[in-house]
Coordinates of C-alpha atoms in Angstrom, one line a residue:
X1 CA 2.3 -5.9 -24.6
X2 CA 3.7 -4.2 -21.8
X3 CA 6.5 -5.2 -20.0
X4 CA 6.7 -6.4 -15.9
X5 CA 9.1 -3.5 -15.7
X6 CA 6.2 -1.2 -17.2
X7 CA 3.9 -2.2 -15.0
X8 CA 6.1 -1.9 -12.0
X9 CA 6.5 1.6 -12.9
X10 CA 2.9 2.3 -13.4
X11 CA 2.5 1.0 -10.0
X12 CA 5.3 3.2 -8.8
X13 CA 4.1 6.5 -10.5
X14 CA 0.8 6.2 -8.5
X15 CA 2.6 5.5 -5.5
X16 CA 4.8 8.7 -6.0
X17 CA 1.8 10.4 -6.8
X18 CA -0.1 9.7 -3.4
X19 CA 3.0 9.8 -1.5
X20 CA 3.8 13.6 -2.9
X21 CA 0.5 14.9 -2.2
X22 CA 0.5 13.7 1.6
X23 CA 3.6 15.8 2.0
X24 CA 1.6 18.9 0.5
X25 CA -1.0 18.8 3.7
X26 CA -3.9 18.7 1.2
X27 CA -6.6 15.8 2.2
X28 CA -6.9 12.8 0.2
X29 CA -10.3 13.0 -0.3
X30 CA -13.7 15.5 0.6
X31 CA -15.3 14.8 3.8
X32 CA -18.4 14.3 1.5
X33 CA -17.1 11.1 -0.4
X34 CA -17.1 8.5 2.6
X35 CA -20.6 9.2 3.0
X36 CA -22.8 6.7 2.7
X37 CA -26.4 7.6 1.8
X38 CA -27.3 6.3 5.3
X39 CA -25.4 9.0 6.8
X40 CA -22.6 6.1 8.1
X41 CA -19.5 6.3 7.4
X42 CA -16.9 3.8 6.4
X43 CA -13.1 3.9 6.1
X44 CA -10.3 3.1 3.8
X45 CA -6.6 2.6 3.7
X46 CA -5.1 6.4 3.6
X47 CA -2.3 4.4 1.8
X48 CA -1.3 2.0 -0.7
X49 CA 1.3 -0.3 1.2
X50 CA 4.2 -0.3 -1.0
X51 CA 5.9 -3.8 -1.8
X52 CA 9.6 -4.8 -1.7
X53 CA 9.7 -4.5 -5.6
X54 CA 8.3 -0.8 -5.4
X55 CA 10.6 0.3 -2.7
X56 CA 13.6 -1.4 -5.1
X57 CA 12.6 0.4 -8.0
X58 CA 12.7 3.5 -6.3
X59 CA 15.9 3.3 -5.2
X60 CA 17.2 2.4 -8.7
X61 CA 15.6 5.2 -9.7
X62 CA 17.6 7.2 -7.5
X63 CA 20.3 6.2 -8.8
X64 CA 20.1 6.7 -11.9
X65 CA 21.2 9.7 -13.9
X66 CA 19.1 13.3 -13.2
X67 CA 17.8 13.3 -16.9
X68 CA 16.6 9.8 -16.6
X69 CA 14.9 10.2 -13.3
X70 CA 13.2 13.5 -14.5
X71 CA 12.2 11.5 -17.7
X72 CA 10.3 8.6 -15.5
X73 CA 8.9 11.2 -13.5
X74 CA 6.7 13.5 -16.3
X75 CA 6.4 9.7 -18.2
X76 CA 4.7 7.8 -14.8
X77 CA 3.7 10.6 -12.2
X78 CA 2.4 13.8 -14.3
X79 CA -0.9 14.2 -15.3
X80 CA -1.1 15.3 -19.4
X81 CA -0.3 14.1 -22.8
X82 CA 3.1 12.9 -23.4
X83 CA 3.1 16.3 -25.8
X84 CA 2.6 18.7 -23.2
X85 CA 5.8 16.6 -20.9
X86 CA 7.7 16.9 -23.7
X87 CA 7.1 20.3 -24.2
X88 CA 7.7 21.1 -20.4
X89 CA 11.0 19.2 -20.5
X90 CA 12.3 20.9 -23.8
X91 CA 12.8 17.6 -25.9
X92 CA 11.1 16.8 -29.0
X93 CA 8.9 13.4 -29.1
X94 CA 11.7 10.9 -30.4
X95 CA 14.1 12.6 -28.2
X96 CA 11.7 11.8 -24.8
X97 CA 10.8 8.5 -26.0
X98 CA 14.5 7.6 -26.2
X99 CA 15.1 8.7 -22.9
X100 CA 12.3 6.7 -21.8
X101 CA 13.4 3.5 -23.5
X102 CA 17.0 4.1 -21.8
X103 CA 16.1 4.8 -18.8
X104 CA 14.0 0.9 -18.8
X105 CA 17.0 -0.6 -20.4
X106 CA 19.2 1.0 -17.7
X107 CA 16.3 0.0 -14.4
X108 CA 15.8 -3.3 -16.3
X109 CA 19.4 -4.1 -15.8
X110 CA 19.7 -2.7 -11.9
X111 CA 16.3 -4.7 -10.8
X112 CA 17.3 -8.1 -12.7
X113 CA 15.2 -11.3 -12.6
X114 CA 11.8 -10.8 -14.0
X115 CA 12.2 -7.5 -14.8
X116 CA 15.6 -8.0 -16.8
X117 CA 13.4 -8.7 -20.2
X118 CA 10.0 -8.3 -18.7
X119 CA 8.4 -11.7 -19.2
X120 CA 8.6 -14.2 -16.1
X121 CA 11.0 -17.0 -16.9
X122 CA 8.8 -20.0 -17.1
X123 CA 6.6 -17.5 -19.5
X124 CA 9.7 -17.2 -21.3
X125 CA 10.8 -20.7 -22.0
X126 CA 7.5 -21.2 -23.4
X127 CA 7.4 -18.2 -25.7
X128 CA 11.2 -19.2 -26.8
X129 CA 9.8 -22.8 -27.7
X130 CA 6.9 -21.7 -29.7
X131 CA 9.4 -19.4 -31.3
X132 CA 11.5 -22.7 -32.6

């Protein structure tokens, strides 16, 4: 199961996606795909609006050490196999994966609340009862 802090970044990793290919100039789309068959058009959002938890996140990404930051970026915002990032950054498997999992321990610990151990709280007074 993944974790609210996964998700978060998931979310984040396609925002830092779209947001680094606006600053490219490249379009977002081809003129062909808002087409309808009628020959109307119809029009989207250009942007995802980013929340208060994505902006967080992004700053306590910046904080964080370079070799974590690059880590989160190949994991949530480059296209490929985790083989191919881990190639490109010069680590073997375990040693990405490691990064990885400290980089989460160390944002899970700057956002707090319900990303501290990824389960909401009222989630997690229910899991810790059924655990009893």
């Amino acid at each position: 199961m993944r974790t609210n802090l996964e998700n978060l970044l998931s979310e984040w990793g396609g925002w830092k996606a779209g947001h680094n290919r606006t600053g490219l100039g490249y379009p977002r789309a081809s003129a062909f795909t808002r087409m309808r068959v009628d020959g109307g058009h119809w029009h989207q959002p250009a942007v995802g609006l980013a929340d208060d938890d994505l902006r967080r996140v992004d700053d306590a990404i910046e904080a964080l050490h370079p070799d974590a930051r690059v880590v989160l970026a190949a994991h949530y915002i480059w296209p490929g196999l985790v083989k191919n990032k881990a190639d490109r950054l010069q680590l073997s498997r375990s040693s990405y994966y490691f990064r990885i999992e400290s980089a989460h321990q160390q944002l899970s610990h700057a956002m707090g609340g319900i990303y501290a151990r990824g389960y909401e709280p009222i989630l997690s007074r229910h899991v810790e009862a059924m655990s009893v």
